[in-house]
GROMACS .gro file of C-alpha atoms in nm:
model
  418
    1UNK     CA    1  -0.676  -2.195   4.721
    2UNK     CA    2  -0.465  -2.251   4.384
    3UNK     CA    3  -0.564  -2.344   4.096
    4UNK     CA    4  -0.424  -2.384   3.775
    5UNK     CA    5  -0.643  -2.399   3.474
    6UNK     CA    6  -0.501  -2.579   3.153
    7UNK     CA    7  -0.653  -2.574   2.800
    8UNK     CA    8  -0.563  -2.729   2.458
    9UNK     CA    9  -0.764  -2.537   2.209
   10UNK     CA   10  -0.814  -2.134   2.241
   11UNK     CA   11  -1.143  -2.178   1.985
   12UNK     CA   12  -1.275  -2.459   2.182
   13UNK     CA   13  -1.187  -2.346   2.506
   14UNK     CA   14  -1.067  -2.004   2.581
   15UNK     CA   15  -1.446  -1.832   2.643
   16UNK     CA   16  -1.500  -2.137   2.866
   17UNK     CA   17  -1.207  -2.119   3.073
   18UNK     CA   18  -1.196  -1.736   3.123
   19UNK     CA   19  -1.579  -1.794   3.264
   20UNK     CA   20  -1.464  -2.048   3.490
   21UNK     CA   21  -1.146  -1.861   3.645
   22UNK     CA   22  -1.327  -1.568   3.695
   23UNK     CA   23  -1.634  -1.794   3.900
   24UNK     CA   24  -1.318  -1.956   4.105
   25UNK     CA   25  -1.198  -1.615   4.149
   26UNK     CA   26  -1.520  -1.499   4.310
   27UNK     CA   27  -1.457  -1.784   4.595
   28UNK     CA   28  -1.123  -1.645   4.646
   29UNK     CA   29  -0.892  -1.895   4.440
   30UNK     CA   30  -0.602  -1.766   4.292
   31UNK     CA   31  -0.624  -1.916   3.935
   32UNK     CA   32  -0.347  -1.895   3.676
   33UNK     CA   33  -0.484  -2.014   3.297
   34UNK     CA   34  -0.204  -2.179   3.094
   35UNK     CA   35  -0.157  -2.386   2.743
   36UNK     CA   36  -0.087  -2.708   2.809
   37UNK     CA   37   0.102  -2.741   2.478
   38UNK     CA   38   0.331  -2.378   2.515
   39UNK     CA   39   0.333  -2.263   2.844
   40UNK     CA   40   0.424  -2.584   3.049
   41UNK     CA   41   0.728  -2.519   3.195
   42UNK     CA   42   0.548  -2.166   3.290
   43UNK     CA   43   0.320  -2.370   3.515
   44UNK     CA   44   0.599  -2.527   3.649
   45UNK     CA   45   0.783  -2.302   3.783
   46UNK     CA   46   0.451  -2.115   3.893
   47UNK     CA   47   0.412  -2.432   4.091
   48UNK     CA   48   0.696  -2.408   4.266
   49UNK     CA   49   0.627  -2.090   4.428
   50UNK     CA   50   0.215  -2.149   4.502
   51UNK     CA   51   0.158  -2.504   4.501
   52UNK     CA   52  -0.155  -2.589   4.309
   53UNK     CA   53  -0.437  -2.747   4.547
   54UNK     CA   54  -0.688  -2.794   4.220
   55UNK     CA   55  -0.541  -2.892   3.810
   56UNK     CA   56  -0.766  -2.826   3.571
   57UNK     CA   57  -0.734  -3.056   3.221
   58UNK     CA   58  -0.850  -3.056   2.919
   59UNK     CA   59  -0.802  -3.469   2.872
   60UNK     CA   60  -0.587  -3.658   3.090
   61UNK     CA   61  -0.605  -4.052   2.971
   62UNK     CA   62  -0.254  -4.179   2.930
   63UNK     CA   63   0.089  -4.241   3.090
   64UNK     CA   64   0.211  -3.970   2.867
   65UNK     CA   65  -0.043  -3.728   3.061
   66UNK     CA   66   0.077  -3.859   3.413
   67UNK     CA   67   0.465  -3.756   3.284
   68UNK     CA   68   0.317  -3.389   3.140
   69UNK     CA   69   0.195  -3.347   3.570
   70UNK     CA   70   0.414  -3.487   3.744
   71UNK     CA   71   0.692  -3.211   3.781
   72UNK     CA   72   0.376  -2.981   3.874
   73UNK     CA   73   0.214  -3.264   4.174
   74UNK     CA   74   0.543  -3.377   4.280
   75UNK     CA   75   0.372  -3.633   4.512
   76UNK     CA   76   0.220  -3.358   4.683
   77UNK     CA   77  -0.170  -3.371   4.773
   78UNK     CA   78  -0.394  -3.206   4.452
   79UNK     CA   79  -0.729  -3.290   4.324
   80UNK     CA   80  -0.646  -3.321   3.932
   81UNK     CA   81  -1.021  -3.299   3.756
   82UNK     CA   82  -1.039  -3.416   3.380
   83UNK     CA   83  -1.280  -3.169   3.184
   84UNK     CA   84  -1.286  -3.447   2.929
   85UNK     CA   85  -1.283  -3.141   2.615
   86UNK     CA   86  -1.375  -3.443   2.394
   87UNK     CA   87  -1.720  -3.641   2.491
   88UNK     CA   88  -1.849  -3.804   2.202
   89UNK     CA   89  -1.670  -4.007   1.936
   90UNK     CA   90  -1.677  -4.252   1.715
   91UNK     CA   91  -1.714  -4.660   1.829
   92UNK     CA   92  -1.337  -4.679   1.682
   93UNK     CA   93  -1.259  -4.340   1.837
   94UNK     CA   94  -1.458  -4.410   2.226
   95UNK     CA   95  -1.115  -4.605   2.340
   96UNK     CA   96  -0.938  -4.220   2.276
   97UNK     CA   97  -1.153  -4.047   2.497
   98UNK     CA   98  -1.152  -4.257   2.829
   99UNK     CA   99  -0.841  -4.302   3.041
  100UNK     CA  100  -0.678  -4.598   3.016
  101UNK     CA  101  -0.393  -4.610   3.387
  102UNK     CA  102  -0.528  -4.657   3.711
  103UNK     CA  103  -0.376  -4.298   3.803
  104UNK     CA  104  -0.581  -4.126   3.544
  105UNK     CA  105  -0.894  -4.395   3.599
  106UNK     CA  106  -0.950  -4.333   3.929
  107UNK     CA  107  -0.690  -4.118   4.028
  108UNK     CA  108  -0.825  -3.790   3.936
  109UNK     CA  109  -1.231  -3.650   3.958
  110UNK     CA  110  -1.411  -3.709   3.549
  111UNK     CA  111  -1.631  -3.436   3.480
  112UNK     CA  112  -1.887  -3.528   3.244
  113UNK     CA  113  -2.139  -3.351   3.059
  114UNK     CA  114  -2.414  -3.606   3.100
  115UNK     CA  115  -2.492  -3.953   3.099
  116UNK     CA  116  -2.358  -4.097   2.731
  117UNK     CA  117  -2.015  -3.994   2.828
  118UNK     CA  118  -2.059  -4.123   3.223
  119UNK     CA  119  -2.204  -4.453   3.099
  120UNK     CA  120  -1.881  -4.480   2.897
  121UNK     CA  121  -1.628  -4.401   3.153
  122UNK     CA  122  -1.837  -4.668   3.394
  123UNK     CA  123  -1.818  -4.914   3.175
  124UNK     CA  124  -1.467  -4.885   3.126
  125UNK     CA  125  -1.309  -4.885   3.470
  126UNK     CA  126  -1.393  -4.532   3.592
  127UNK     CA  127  -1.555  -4.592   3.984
  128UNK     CA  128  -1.870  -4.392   3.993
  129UNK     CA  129  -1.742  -4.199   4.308
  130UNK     CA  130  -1.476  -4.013   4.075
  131UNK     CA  131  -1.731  -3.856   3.867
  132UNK     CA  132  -1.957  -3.564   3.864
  133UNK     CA  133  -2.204  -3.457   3.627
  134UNK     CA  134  -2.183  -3.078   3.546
  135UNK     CA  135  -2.254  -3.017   3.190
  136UNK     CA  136  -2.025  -2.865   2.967
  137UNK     CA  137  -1.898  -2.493   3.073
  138UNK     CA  138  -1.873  -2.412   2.719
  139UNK     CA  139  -2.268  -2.473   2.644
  140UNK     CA  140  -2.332  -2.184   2.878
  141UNK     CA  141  -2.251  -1.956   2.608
  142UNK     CA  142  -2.562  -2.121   2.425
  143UNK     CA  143  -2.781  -2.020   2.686
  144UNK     CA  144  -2.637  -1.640   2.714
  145UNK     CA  145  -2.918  -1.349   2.703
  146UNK     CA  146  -2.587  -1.126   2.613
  147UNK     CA  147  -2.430  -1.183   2.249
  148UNK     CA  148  -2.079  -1.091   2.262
  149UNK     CA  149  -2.037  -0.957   1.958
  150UNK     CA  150  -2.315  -0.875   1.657
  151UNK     CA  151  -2.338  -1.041   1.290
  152UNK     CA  152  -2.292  -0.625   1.193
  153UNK     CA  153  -1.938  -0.607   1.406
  154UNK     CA  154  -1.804  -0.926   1.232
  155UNK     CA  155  -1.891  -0.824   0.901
  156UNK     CA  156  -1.686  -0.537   0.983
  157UNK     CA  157  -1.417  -0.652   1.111
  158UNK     CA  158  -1.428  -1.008   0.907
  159UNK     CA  159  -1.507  -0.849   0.597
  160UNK     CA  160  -1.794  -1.035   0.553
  161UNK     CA  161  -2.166  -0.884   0.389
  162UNK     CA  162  -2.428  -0.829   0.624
  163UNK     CA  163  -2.699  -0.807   0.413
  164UNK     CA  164  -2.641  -1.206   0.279
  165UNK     CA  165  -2.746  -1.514   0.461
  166UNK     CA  166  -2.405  -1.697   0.635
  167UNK     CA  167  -2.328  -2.010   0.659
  168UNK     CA  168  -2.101  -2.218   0.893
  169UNK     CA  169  -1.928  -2.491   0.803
  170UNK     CA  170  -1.723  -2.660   1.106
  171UNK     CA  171  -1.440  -2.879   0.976
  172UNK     CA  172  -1.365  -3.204   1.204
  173UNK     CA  173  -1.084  -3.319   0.932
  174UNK     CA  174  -0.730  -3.263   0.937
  175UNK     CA  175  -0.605  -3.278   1.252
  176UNK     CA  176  -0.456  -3.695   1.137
  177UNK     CA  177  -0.319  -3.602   0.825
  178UNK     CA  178  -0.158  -3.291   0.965
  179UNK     CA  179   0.010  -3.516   1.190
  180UNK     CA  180   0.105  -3.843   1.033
  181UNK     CA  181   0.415  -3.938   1.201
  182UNK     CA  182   0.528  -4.232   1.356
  183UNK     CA  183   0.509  -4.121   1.703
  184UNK     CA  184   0.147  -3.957   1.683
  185UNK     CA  185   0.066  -4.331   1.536
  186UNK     CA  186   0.214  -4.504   1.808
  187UNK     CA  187   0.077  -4.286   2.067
  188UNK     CA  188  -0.274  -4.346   1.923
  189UNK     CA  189  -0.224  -4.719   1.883
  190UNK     CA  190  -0.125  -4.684   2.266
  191UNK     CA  191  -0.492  -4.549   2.320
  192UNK     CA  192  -0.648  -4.821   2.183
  193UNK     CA  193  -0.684  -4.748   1.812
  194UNK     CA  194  -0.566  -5.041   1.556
  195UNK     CA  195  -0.336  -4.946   1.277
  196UNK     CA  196  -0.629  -5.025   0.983
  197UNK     CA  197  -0.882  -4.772   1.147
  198UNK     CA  198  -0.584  -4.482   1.132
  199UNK     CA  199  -0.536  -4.585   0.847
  200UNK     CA  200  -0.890  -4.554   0.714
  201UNK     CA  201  -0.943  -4.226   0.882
  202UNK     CA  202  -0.605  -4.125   0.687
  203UNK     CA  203  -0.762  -4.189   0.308
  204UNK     CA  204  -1.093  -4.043   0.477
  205UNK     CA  205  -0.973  -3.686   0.583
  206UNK     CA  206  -0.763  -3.652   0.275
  207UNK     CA  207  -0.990  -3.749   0.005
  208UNK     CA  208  -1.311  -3.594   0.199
  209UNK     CA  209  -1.117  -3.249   0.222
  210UNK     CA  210  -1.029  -3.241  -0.156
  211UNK     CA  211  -1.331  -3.319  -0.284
  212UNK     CA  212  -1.509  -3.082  -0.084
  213UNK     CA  213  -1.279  -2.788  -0.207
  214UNK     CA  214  -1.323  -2.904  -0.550
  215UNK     CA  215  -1.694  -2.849  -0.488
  216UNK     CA  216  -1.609  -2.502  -0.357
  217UNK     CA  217  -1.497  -2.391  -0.643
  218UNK     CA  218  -1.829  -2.509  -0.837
  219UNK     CA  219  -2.037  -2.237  -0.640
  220UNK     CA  220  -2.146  -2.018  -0.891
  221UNK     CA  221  -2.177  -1.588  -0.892
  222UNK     CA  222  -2.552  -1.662  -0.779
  223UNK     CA  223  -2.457  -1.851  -0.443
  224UNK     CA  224  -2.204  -1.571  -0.425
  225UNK     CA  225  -2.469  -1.314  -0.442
  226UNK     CA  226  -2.674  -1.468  -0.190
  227UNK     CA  227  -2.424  -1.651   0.082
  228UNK     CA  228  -2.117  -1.572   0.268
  229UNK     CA  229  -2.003  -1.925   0.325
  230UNK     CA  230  -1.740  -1.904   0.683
  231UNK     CA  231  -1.544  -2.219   0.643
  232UNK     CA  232  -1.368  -2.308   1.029
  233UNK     CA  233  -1.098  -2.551   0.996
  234UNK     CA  234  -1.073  -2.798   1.297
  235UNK     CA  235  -0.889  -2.608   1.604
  236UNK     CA  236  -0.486  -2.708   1.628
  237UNK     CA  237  -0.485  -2.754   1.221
  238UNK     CA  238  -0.380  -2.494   0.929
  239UNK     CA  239  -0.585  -2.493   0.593
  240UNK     CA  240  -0.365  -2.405   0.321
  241UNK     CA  241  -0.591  -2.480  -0.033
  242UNK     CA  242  -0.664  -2.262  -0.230
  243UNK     CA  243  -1.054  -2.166  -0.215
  244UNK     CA  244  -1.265  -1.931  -0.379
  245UNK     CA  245  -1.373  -1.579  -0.295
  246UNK     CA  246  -1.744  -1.647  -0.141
  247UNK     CA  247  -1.548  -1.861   0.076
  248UNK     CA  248  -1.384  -1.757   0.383
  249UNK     CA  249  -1.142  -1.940   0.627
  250UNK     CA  250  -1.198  -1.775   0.929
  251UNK     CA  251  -1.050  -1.925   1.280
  252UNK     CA  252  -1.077  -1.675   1.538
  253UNK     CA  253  -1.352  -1.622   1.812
  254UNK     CA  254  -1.550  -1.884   2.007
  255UNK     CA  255  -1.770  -2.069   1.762
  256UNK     CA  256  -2.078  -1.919   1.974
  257UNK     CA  257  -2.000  -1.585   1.831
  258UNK     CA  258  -2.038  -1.751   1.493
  259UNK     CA  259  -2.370  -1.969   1.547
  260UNK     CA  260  -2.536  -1.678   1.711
  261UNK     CA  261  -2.582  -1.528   1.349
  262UNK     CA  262  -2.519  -1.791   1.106
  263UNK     CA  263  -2.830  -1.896   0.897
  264UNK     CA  264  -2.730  -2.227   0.832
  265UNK     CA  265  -2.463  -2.479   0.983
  266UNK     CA  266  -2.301  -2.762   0.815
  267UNK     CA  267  -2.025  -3.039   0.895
  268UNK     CA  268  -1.888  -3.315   0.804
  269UNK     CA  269  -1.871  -3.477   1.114
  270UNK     CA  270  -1.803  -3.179   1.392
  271UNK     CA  271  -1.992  -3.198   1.717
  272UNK     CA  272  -2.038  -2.862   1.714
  273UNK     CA  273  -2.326  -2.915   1.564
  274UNK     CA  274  -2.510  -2.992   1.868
  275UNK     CA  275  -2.412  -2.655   1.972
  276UNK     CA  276  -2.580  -2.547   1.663
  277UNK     CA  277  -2.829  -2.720   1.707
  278UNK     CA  278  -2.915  -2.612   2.084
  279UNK     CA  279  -2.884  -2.280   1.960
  280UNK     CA  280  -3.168  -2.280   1.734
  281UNK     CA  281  -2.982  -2.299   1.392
  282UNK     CA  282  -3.090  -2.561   1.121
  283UNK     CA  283  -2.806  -2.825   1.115
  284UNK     CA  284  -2.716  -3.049   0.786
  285UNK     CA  285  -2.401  -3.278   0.767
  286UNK     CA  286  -2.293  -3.302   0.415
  287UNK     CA  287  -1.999  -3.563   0.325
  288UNK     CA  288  -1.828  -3.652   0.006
  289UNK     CA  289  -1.710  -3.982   0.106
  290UNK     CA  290  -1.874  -4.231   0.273
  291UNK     CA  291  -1.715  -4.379   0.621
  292UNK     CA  292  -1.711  -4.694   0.773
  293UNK     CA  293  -1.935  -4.730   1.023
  294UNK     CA  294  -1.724  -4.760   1.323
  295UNK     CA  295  -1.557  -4.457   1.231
  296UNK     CA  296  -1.909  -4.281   1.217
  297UNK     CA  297  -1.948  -4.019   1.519
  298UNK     CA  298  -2.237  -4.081   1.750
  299UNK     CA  299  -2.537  -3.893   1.673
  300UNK     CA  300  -2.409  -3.742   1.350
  301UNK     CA  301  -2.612  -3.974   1.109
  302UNK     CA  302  -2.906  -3.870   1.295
  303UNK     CA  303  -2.917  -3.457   1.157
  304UNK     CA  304  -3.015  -3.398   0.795
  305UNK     CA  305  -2.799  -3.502   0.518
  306UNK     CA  306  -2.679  -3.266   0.203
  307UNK     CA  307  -2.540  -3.463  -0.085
  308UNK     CA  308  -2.370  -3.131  -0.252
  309UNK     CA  309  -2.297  -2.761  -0.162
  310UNK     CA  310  -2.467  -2.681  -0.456
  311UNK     CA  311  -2.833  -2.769  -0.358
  312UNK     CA  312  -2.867  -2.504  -0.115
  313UNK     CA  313  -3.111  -2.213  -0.160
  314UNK     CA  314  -3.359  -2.075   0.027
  315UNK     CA  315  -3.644  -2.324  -0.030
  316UNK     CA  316  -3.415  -2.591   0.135
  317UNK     CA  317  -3.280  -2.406   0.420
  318UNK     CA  318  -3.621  -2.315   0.514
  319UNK     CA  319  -3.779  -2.667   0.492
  320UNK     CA  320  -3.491  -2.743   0.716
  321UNK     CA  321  -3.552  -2.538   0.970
  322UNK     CA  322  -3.938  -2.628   1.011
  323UNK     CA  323  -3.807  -2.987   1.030
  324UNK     CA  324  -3.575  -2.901   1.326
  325UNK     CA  325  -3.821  -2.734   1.456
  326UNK     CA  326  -4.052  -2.989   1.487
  327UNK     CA  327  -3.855  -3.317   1.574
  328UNK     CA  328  -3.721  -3.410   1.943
  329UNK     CA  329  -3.395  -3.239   1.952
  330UNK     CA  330  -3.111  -3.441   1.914
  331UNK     CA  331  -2.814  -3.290   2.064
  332UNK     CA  332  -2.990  -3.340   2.454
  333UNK     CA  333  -2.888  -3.732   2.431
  334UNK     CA  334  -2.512  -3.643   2.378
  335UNK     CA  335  -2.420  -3.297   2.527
  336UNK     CA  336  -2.667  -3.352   2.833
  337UNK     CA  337  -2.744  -3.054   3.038
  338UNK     CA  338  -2.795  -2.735   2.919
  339UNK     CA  339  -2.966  -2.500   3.084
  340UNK     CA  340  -2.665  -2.198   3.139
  341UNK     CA  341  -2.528  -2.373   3.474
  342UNK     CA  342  -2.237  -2.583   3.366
  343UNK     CA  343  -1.986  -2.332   3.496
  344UNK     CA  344  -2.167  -2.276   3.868
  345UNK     CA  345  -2.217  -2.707   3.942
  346UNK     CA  346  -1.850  -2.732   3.799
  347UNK     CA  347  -1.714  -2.450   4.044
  348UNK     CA  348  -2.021  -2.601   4.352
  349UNK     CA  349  -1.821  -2.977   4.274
  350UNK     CA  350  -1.493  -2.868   4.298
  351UNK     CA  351  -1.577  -2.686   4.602
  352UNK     CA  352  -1.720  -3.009   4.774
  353UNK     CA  353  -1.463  -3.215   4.646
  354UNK     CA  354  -1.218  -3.013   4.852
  355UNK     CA  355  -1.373  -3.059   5.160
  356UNK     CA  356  -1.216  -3.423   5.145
  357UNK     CA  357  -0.849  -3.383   5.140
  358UNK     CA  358  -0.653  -3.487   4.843
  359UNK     CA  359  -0.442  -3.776   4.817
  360UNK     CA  360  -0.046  -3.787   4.747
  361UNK     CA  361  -0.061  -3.855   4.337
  362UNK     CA  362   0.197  -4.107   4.225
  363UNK     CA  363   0.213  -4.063   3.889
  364UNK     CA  364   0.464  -4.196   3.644
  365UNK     CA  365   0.778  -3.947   3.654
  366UNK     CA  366   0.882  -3.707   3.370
  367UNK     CA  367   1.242  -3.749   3.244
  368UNK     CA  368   1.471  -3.487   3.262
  369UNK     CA  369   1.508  -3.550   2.869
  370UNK     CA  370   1.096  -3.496   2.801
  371UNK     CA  371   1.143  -3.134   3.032
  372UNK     CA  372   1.402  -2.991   2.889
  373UNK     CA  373   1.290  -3.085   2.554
  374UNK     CA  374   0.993  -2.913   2.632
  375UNK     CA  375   1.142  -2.624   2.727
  376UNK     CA  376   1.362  -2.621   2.442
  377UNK     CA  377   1.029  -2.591   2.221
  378UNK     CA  378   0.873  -2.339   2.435
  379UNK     CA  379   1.231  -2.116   2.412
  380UNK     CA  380   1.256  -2.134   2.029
  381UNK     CA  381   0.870  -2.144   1.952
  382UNK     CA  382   0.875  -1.785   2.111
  383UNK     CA  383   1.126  -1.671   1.904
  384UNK     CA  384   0.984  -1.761   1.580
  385UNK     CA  385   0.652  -1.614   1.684
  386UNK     CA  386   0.793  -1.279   1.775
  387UNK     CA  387   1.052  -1.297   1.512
  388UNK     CA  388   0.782  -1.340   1.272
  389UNK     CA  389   0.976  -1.657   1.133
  390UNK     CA  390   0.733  -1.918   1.231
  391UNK     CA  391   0.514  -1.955   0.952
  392UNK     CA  392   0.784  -1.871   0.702
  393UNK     CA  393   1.040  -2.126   0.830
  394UNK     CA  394   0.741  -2.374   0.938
  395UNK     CA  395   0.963  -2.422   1.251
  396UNK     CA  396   0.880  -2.586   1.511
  397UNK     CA  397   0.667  -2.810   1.302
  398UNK     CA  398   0.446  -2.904   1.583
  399UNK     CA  399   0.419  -2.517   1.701
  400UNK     CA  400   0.319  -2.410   1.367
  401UNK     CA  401   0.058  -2.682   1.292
  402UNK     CA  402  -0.057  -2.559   1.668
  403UNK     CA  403  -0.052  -2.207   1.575
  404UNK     CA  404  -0.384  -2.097   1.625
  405UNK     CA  405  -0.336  -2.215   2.014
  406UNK     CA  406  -0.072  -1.966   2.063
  407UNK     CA  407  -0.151  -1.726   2.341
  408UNK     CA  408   0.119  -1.486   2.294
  409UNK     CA  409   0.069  -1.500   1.897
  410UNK     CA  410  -0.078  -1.159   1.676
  411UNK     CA  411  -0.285  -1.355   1.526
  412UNK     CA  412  -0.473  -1.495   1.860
  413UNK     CA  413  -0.511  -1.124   1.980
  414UNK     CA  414  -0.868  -1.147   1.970
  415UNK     CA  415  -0.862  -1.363   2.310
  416UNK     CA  416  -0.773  -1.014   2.505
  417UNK     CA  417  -1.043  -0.841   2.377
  418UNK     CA  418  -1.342  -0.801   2.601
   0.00000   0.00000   0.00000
């Protein structure tokens, strides 16, 4: 058996994915891992010489995705399975997440984590038969007995204090702004999204973002004294403002290495913090604008609210905690199971899904233009990266906005370290 795994996101994804292949592995699959965004044509040609009999995505909703697989199915028989990265959204975002052609409807196997997102995907076209329930593989790093790394090893090697209390804030802004072109507007518009809402997000993210670094540089030498505050920008964006010291952009590492010794977690409107939450840490959103409510993500406005960064102490993040503590938890009604399994019913599905033999995939062709232009920005995206260039030149704009996704990159060399 062949697979071929593809991922967006390492931050998001890369923990997840290595778990997986290896469980594949163990069945005898061999499974090559790839980014969908620079090492396409790799899987390509890898395709030509092993034919994939499973495809792994991270989101697969559009024509536009059909055109990205097609070179790679060929008309050939494969079971494509959509990991769906993305779950919950916003009502204005929901028409993002769900896929919107027949071929990637009911064309490909929907893996969901529970039943919010599979009520979704029913109600919009999906048939029930293409869709299994399997949790999220990346949750099972909530439920691991093993740590991979201790608060005392990232102080080290983050230079970060030990002895203060941390705090995580996950950013969910900036991916829009950091792409407001024409095309990215059109593509969205094509997924169901109205020109007003992008537009609303647009003033959103950038105003939200400034004000909140404003604030950042109101913390005073007490906070500093007390709190390391690790601010995470959203994966596939680049935070370039200028912050203080007892603030520190950090962006490598699955965010379970983080929330396994953070004291505190915060967002604006990150679904991570379900994560958090499962994991035990007290959870706050704290926003500086207020959005529209169709733009609001679902289950957010349910978690505690912060007005300002500078009302935390002690006293508060301990009333917090009892609160948690005592309520009915509220991440269970959007990330569904968790119990450490995700991985072995994803691997047990795939496995009974190929005992039914695929069907031929006709999916809209790729143009020989949209291949070699891909391979074009592979080519000279690997040269800037090991030519050092890339963030100097900020060429390939795309590839350096996507930076942090690079496998290859210096930067990213935490992702081979055990």
């Amino acid at each position: 058996m062949n697979v071929i795994i593809f991922y967006e996101h390492l931050v998001r994804e890369w923990n997840a994915v290595q778990q997986l292949k290896k469980a594949l592995e163990e069945k005898g699959a061999r499974v090559k891992v790839y980014s969908l965004i620079f090492q396409r044509t790799e899987a390509i040609l890898d395709s030509l010489a092993h034919h994939p009999d499973v495809i792994y995505m991270p989101w697969y909703n559009l024509e536009l995705h059909e055109q990205i697989l097609s070179p790679i199915v060929r008309k050939n028989p494969v079971v494509i399975i959509n990991q769906h990265q993305e779950q919950v959204g916003s009502p204005a975002s929901e028409v993002q997440l769900i896929p919107n052609t027949e071929a990637t409807k009911n064309g490909c196997y929907h893996f969901a984590w529970g039943k919010h997102f599979e009520n979704l995907m029913l109600n919009n076209g999906v048939d029930a038969s293409m869709i299994r329930v399997t949790g999220n593989v990346r949750n099972d790093a909530g439920k691991s007995k093993k740590p991979t790394i201790s608060k005392q090893e990232l102080a080290e090697a983050y230079n970060l204090d030990a002895g203060k209390k941390w705090i995580l804030f996950a950013e969910n802004r900036g991916w829009l702004s950091q792409r407001n072109s024409e095309k990215t507007m059109q593509e969205l518009i094509a997924m169901g999204s109205t020109a007003e809402q992008l537009k609303a997000s647009l003033t959103y993210e950038t105003t939200g973002l400034q004000m909140l670094v404003d604030e950042m540089w109101k913390l005073d030498e007490n906070f500093a004294a007390q709190y390391e505050l690790i601010y995470r920008p959203h994966p596939g964006t680049q935070f370039e403002k200028a912050i203080p010291d007892c603030v520190h952009v950090l962006t490598d590492r699955s965010i379970y290495d983080w929330i396994n010794v953070v004291d505190l977690f915060l967002t604006c409107e990150s679904t991570s913090i379900f994560e958090a939450e499962m994991c035990g840490v007290p959870c706050a959103t704290i926003d500086h604008v207020e959005k529209i409510t169709e733009n609001k993500m679902a289950g957010l406005p349910d978690y505690p609210r912060l007005n300002s960064l500078l009302d935390i102490n002690d006293e508060w993040i301990a009333a917090l905690k009892e609160e948690q503590q005592n309520r009915e938890p509220i991440y269970q009604r959007y990330i569904g199971l968790v119990d450490g399994k995700a991985c072995e019913r994803t691997v047990n599905e795939t496995m009974e899904i190929l005992k039914t033999p695929a069907k031929p995939q006709n999916l809209k062709k790729s143009t020989l233009y949209m291949n070699l232009h891909q391979l074009i920005f592979e080519v000279v995206t690997f040269i800037m990266v090991k030519a050092g260039l890339l963030y100097k030149l900020r060429f390939p704009k795309s590839a350096y906005v996507e930076a942090r996704d690079i496998p290859y990159s210096s930067e990213n060399k935490w992702i081979h370290k055990k």
